[in-house]
């Protein structure tokens, strides 16, 4: 059933209908005209071409400003509740592309406070996880001169005055309606959204003028930024523009890769044996027997292996179409397909893990206001 799913910043469940979700949240689809316009700045990223980044708020206005010479900055982040998996780095890879194409600054917020408030984790644990996650972020090659990593508990002095201003514009009634809080919610959690809003306004605050902001992130984060956008005009801050992606699927066939499903989740630190095992168990659109699959073919639309190629591991559209055709005609079997994906993931992880090691030398130089981990 189309309505039978839930997407909040803290919970994603059910089969997501992304069109229904867009209507529910009131975001705008990226139409052909906007896609064409984006293509003028650089060759479109596959995540745009393929509709993985599919929805936005005020992206056209942001580009108008950019064309007039009013550069935006990028802001995205991570709630450090566990080790980094492929679902986390997918939107970061896109952010890196945006930085390269538009040559803009990037603020990356680590919400260690949020995960302390919402999860059964100590502040020491969320900080240590933030460091681990930051290595993955840095490993993707963001421009060290244009990128700063915020850790909420370290940079709170800068964030707090902005969060306070935002908090004065948000009633408890709004927070309850947007996030579903009730009387059992801890009061830190109720305040938290203002801290997540703060980096969107930080350059405006520092420079004393409106600095446009673009936030490319998962659509599950929209509730936070709806609140931030509503508060912005009353504070003389620009409303942040949003660019939303779909959730990276789990290997088990679910709509979102989740750390609660260890075997359906590929971490950036997994070794080739782990990857082989996990991909080997992936949910596919194949048939129960080889004979049947040769005869009837498979169904790539429901297949996690196919989706992995589509989202991250096969950039060539022609090759994707060929794979879909071969699958549907029974010309390729799931075993072979899984083997190819395993290899692609392992090649990616080997390179990523080497860069992740090197990131340890530079991560300190990329912290906001120079804090040390
Ligand atoms: Fe998926 Fe490949 Fe099997 Fe088709 S052949 S269902 S794409 S794993």
Coordinates of C-alpha atoms and ligand atoms in Angstrom, one line a residue:
X1 CA 0.0 0.0 0.0
X2 CA 1.4 3.4 -1.0
X3 CA 0.7 5.0 2.4
X4 CA 2.1 2.1 4.3
X5 CA 5.5 3.5 5.1
X6 CA 7.2 5.8 7.5
X7 CA 10.1 8.2 6.9
X8 CA 11.4 10.4 9.7
X9 CA 14.9 11.5 10.6
X10 CA 15.0 8.6 13.1
X11 CA 13.0 5.9 11.4
X12 CA 12.5 4.6 7.9
X13 CA 10.2 1.6 7.5
X14 CA 7.9 0.0 4.9
X15 CA 8.1 0.2 1.1
X16 CA 8.7 3.9 0.4
X17 CA 6.7 5.4 -2.4
X18 CA 9.0 8.4 -3.2
X19 CA 6.3 10.3 -5.2
X20 CA 3.9 10.0 -2.3
X21 CA 6.6 11.1 0.1
X22 CA 7.4 14.1 -2.0
X23 CA 3.7 15.1 -1.8
X24 CA 3.6 14.4 1.9
X25 CA 6.6 16.6 2.6
X26 CA 5.7 19.2 0.0
X27 CA 9.0 19.1 -2.0
X28 CA 9.3 19.6 -5.7
X29 CA 10.5 17.0 -8.3
X30 CA 13.6 17.8 -10.3
X31 CA 11.9 18.3 -13.7
X32 CA 13.5 18.1 -17.2
X33 CA 14.1 21.9 -17.3
X34 CA 16.0 21.9 -14.0
X35 CA 17.9 18.8 -15.0
X36 CA 18.9 20.5 -18.3
X37 CA 20.0 23.6 -16.4
X38 CA 22.1 21.5 -14.0
X39 CA 23.7 19.8 -17.0
X40 CA 25.1 23.2 -18.1
X41 CA 27.4 23.4 -15.1
X42 CA 29.0 20.0 -15.7
X43 CA 28.2 16.6 -16.9
X44 CA 25.3 15.3 -14.9
X45 CA 26.1 13.0 -12.1
X46 CA 24.6 9.5 -12.5
X47 CA 22.7 10.0 -9.3
X48 CA 20.9 13.0 -10.9
X49 CA 20.4 11.3 -14.3
X50 CA 18.9 8.2 -12.6
X51 CA 16.6 10.1 -10.3
X52 CA 18.4 9.0 -7.1
X53 CA 18.6 12.7 -6.2
X54 CA 15.1 13.5 -7.3
X55 CA 13.5 16.2 -5.3
X56 CA 14.3 19.7 -4.1
X57 CA 13.3 23.0 -2.5
X58 CA 14.3 26.3 -4.1
X59 CA 17.2 24.8 -6.2
X60 CA 16.2 27.1 -9.1
X61 CA 16.5 30.2 -6.9
X62 CA 19.8 29.1 -5.6
X63 CA 21.2 28.6 -9.1
X64 CA 19.8 32.1 -10.1
X65 CA 21.9 33.6 -7.3
X66 CA 24.9 31.5 -8.3
X67 CA 24.6 32.8 -11.8
X68 CA 24.6 36.3 -10.5
X69 CA 27.9 35.6 -8.7
X70 CA 26.4 35.0 -5.3
X71 CA 28.0 31.6 -4.4
X72 CA 26.3 29.2 -2.2
X73 CA 28.0 26.8 0.3
X74 CA 27.2 23.1 0.7
X75 CA 26.1 21.7 4.1
X76 CA 25.5 18.1 4.9
X77 CA 26.3 15.8 7.8
X78 CA 26.2 12.6 9.7
X79 CA 24.7 11.4 12.9
X80 CA 27.5 9.3 14.3
X81 CA 25.6 6.3 15.7
X82 CA 27.7 3.6 14.2
X83 CA 30.4 2.8 11.6
X84 CA 30.0 4.2 8.1
X85 CA 28.3 2.1 5.6
X86 CA 27.7 2.5 1.9
X87 CA 24.3 4.1 2.5
X88 CA 26.1 7.0 4.3
X89 CA 28.7 7.7 1.8
X90 CA 26.3 7.7 -1.2
X91 CA 25.1 11.3 -0.7
X92 CA 28.6 12.3 0.3
X93 CA 29.9 11.2 -3.0
X94 CA 27.3 13.4 -4.6
X95 CA 28.3 16.3 -2.4
X96 CA 31.9 15.9 -3.5
X97 CA 30.7 16.1 -7.1
X98 CA 28.8 19.3 -6.3
X99 CA 31.8 20.8 -4.7
X100 CA 34.0 20.0 -7.7
X101 CA 31.4 21.3 -10.2
X102 CA 30.5 24.6 -8.4
X103 CA 33.8 25.1 -6.6
X104 CA 32.1 25.9 -3.4
X105 CA 32.7 25.6 0.4
X106 CA 31.3 22.7 2.4
X107 CA 30.3 22.4 6.0
X108 CA 30.0 18.9 7.3
X109 CA 28.2 18.6 10.6
X110 CA 28.7 15.7 13.0
X111 CA 25.7 15.5 15.3
X112 CA 27.3 13.6 18.2
X113 CA 24.9 15.4 20.6
X114 CA 21.9 14.1 18.6
X115 CA 23.0 10.5 18.8
X116 CA 23.7 10.8 22.5
X117 CA 20.2 12.2 23.0
X118 CA 18.4 9.7 20.7
X119 CA 20.4 6.5 21.1
X120 CA 21.7 4.4 24.0
X121 CA 25.3 5.8 23.5
X122 CA 27.6 7.9 25.7
X123 CA 29.1 11.1 24.5
X124 CA 32.5 9.4 24.4
X125 CA 31.1 6.8 22.1
X126 CA 29.4 9.3 19.7
X127 CA 32.6 11.3 19.6
X128 CA 34.7 8.3 18.8
X129 CA 32.2 7.2 16.1
X130 CA 32.2 10.8 14.7
X131 CA 36.0 10.5 14.2
X132 CA 35.6 7.2 12.4
X133 CA 32.9 8.6 10.2
X134 CA 35.0 11.7 9.5
X135 CA 37.8 9.6 8.1
X136 CA 35.3 8.1 5.5
X137 CA 34.1 11.6 4.6
X138 CA 37.7 13.0 4.2
X139 CA 38.7 9.9 2.2
X140 CA 36.2 10.8 -0.5
X141 CA 38.6 13.7 -1.5
X142 CA 36.8 16.9 -0.5
X143 CA 38.9 20.0 -1.1
X144 CA 40.7 20.5 2.3
X145 CA 40.8 24.3 1.7
X146 CA 37.1 24.5 1.2
X147 CA 35.8 22.0 3.7
X148 CA 35.2 22.2 7.4
X149 CA 34.0 19.5 9.8
X150 CA 31.8 20.6 12.6
X151 CA 31.5 18.5 15.8
X152 CA 28.5 19.8 17.7
X153 CA 29.9 19.3 21.2
X154 CA 33.2 21.0 20.1
X155 CA 31.8 23.8 18.0
X156 CA 28.8 24.5 20.2
X157 CA 30.0 28.0 21.1
X158 CA 29.5 29.0 17.5
X159 CA 26.3 27.0 16.9
X160 CA 24.5 27.9 20.2
X161 CA 23.7 31.6 19.6
X162 CA 22.2 30.7 16.2
X163 CA 20.4 27.7 17.6
X164 CA 18.9 30.0 20.3
X165 CA 17.6 32.4 17.7
X166 CA 16.0 29.5 15.8
X167 CA 14.6 28.0 19.0
X168 CA 12.8 31.2 19.7
X169 CA 10.9 30.9 16.4
X170 CA 9.9 27.2 16.9
X171 CA 7.0 26.3 19.3
X172 CA 6.8 23.0 21.1
X173 CA 3.5 22.5 19.2
X174 CA 5.4 22.7 15.9
X175 CA 8.1 20.3 17.1
X176 CA 5.5 17.8 18.2
X177 CA 3.6 18.0 14.9
X178 CA 6.8 17.8 12.8
X179 CA 8.7 15.1 14.7
X180 CA 6.0 13.3 16.6
X181 CA 7.4 14.1 20.1
X182 CA 5.3 13.4 23.2
X183 CA 5.6 13.9 26.9
X184 CA 8.1 11.1 27.2
X185 CA 10.6 12.8 24.8
X186 CA 13.7 14.1 26.6
X187 CA 14.0 17.9 26.4
X188 CA 17.4 17.8 24.7
X189 CA 15.8 15.9 21.8
X190 CA 13.1 18.6 21.5
X191 CA 15.8 21.4 21.2
X192 CA 18.1 19.4 18.9
X193 CA 16.6 20.5 15.6
X194 CA 17.8 24.0 16.2
X195 CA 21.4 22.7 16.4
X196 CA 21.0 20.9 13.1
X197 CA 19.6 24.2 11.6
X198 CA 22.6 26.3 12.8
X199 CA 25.3 25.4 10.2
X200 CA 22.8 26.4 7.4
X201 CA 23.0 30.0 8.8
X202 CA 26.6 30.0 10.2
X203 CA 28.3 31.7 7.2
X204 CA 25.5 34.3 7.1
X205 CA 26.0 35.0 10.8
X206 CA 29.8 35.2 10.4
X207 CA 29.8 37.4 7.4
X208 CA 26.9 39.5 8.5
X209 CA 25.1 39.1 5.1
X210 CA 22.8 36.4 3.5
X211 CA 25.0 33.6 2.2
X212 CA 23.0 31.0 0.2
X213 CA 23.1 27.4 1.4
X214 CA 22.4 24.2 -0.4
X215 CA 21.8 21.0 1.6
X216 CA 22.1 17.8 -0.5
X217 CA 20.9 14.9 1.8
X218 CA 18.5 12.0 2.3
X219 CA 14.9 13.0 2.1
X220 CA 14.4 11.6 5.6
X221 CA 16.0 14.8 6.9
X222 CA 13.4 17.1 5.4
X223 CA 11.5 17.6 8.7
X224 CA 14.5 19.3 10.3
X225 CA 15.0 21.6 7.4
X226 CA 11.3 22.5 7.0
X227 CA 11.6 23.9 10.5
X228 CA 14.9 25.7 9.7
X229 CA 13.4 27.1 6.5
X230 CA 10.3 28.4 8.3
X231 CA 12.4 30.1 10.9
X232 CA 14.9 31.7 8.5
X233 CA 13.0 34.8 7.2
X234 CA 12.2 36.0 10.7
X235 CA 15.9 35.9 11.5
X236 CA 17.1 37.6 8.3
X237 CA 18.8 34.3 7.2
X238 CA 18.3 32.9 3.7
X239 CA 16.1 29.8 3.5
X240 CA 18.4 26.9 2.8
X241 CA 17.8 25.2 -0.6
X242 CA 17.4 21.4 -0.4
X243 CA 18.4 18.6 -2.8
X244 CA 17.0 15.3 -1.7
X245 CA 18.0 11.7 -2.5
X246 CA 16.2 8.4 -2.0
X247 CA 17.5 6.0 0.6
X248 CA 20.3 3.6 -0.3
X249 CA 18.7 0.2 -0.3
X250 CA 19.7 -2.7 2.1
X251 CA 21.1 -5.9 0.7
X252 CA 18.1 -7.7 2.3
X253 CA 15.7 -6.0 -0.1
X254 CA 14.6 -3.2 2.3
X255 CA 14.4 0.4 1.2
X256 CA 17.1 1.6 3.5
X257 CA 20.5 0.2 4.4
X258 CA 20.5 0.0 8.2
X259 CA 23.1 -0.8 10.8
X260 CA 20.5 -2.8 12.6
X261 CA 20.7 -5.4 9.8
X262 CA 24.4 -6.3 10.1
X263 CA 24.4 -8.8 7.2
X264 CA 22.5 -6.6 4.9
X265 CA 24.9 -3.7 5.4
X266 CA 28.3 -3.2 3.9
X267 CA 30.6 -1.1 6.0
X268 CA 33.5 0.9 4.6
X269 CA 35.9 -1.2 6.7
X270 CA 34.6 -4.6 5.6
X271 CA 37.1 -7.0 4.2
X272 CA 36.7 -8.9 0.9
X273 CA 35.4 -12.0 2.7
X274 CA 32.7 -10.1 4.5
X275 CA 31.6 -8.5 1.3
X276 CA 31.5 -11.8 -0.5
X277 CA 29.4 -13.3 2.3
X278 CA 27.0 -10.4 2.5
X279 CA 26.5 -10.0 -1.3
X280 CA 26.1 -13.8 -1.4
X281 CA 23.1 -13.6 0.8
X282 CA 21.5 -10.6 -0.9
X283 CA 17.9 -10.5 -1.9
X284 CA 17.5 -10.9 -5.7
X285 CA 14.8 -11.0 -8.3
X286 CA 15.9 -14.4 -9.4
X287 CA 13.9 -17.6 -9.6
X288 CA 14.2 -20.7 -7.3
X289 CA 16.0 -22.9 -9.8
X290 CA 18.5 -22.2 -12.6
X291 CA 16.2 -23.9 -15.1
X292 CA 13.3 -21.6 -14.2
X293 CA 15.5 -18.5 -14.3
X294 CA 16.8 -19.5 -17.7
X295 CA 13.3 -19.9 -18.9
X296 CA 11.4 -17.0 -17.2
X297 CA 14.2 -14.6 -16.5
X298 CA 14.7 -12.5 -13.3
X299 CA 13.2 -9.3 -12.1
X300 CA 15.9 -6.5 -11.7
X301 CA 13.4 -4.0 -10.3
X302 CA 13.2 -5.8 -7.0
X303 CA 16.7 -7.0 -6.9
X304 CA 19.2 -5.6 -4.4
X305 CA 22.2 -6.6 -6.5
X306 CA 20.8 -4.6 -9.4
X307 CA 20.0 -1.7 -7.2
X308 CA 23.6 -1.6 -5.9
X309 CA 24.9 -1.3 -9.4
X310 CA 22.3 1.3 -10.2
X311 CA 23.0 3.5 -7.1
X312 CA 26.7 3.3 -6.9
X313 CA 28.7 0.6 -8.7
X314 CA 27.9 0.9 -12.4
X315 CA 28.0 4.4 -13.8
X316 CA 27.5 3.4 -17.5
X317 CA 23.8 3.6 -18.4
X318 CA 24.4 1.3 -21.4
X319 CA 25.8 -1.4 -19.2
X320 CA 22.9 -1.0 -16.8
X321 CA 20.4 -1.5 -19.6
X322 CA 22.3 -4.5 -20.9
X323 CA 22.3 -6.0 -17.4
X324 CA 18.5 -5.5 -17.1
X325 CA 17.9 -7.1 -20.5
X326 CA 20.1 -10.1 -19.8
X327 CA 18.4 -10.6 -16.4
X328 CA 14.9 -10.4 -17.8
X329 CA 15.8 -12.8 -20.6
X330 CA 17.5 -15.3 -18.3
X331 CA 20.8 -14.8 -20.0
X332 CA 22.6 -14.1 -16.7
X333 CA 22.2 -15.9 -13.4
X334 CA 22.2 -14.4 -9.9
X335 CA 25.4 -16.2 -8.9
X336 CA 27.4 -14.6 -11.7
X337 CA 25.8 -11.2 -11.1
X338 CA 26.6 -11.4 -7.4
X339 CA 30.2 -12.3 -8.2
X340 CA 30.6 -9.2 -10.4
X341 CA 29.1 -6.9 -7.8
X342 CA 31.3 -8.4 -5.1
X343 CA 34.3 -7.7 -7.2
X344 CA 33.2 -4.1 -7.9
X345 CA 32.6 -3.4 -4.2
X346 CA 35.9 -4.9 -3.2
X347 CA 37.8 -2.8 -5.7
X348 CA 36.0 0.3 -4.4
X349 CA 36.6 -0.6 -0.7
X350 CA 40.3 -1.4 -1.2
X351 CA 40.9 2.1 -2.7
X352 CA 38.6 3.7 -0.1
X353 CA 40.4 2.0 2.8
X354 CA 43.8 3.2 1.6
X355 CA 42.5 6.8 1.3
X356 CA 40.8 6.4 4.7
X357 CA 44.2 5.6 6.2
X358 CA 45.7 8.7 4.7
X359 CA 42.8 10.7 5.9
X360 CA 44.1 10.3 9.5
X361 CA 46.9 12.7 8.6
X362 CA 44.6 15.5 7.3
X363 CA 41.4 15.1 9.3
X364 CA 42.7 17.5 12.0
X365 CA 43.4 20.2 9.5
X366 CA 39.8 20.1 8.3
X367 CA 38.0 20.7 11.6
X368 CA 35.9 23.8 12.1
X369 CA 37.9 26.4 14.1
X370 CA 40.7 23.9 14.5
X371 CA 39.4 21.6 17.2
X372 CA 41.4 18.4 17.9
X373 CA 39.7 15.0 18.0
Ligands
LIG1 FE1 19.4 -9.6 -9.8 FE2 21.3 -10.3 -11.4 FE3 19.7 -12.1 -10.4 FE4 18.8 -10.4 -12.2 S1 20.4 -12.0 -12.5 S2 17.8 -11.0 -10.4 S3 19.9 -8.5 -11.7 S4 21.1 -10.8 -9.3

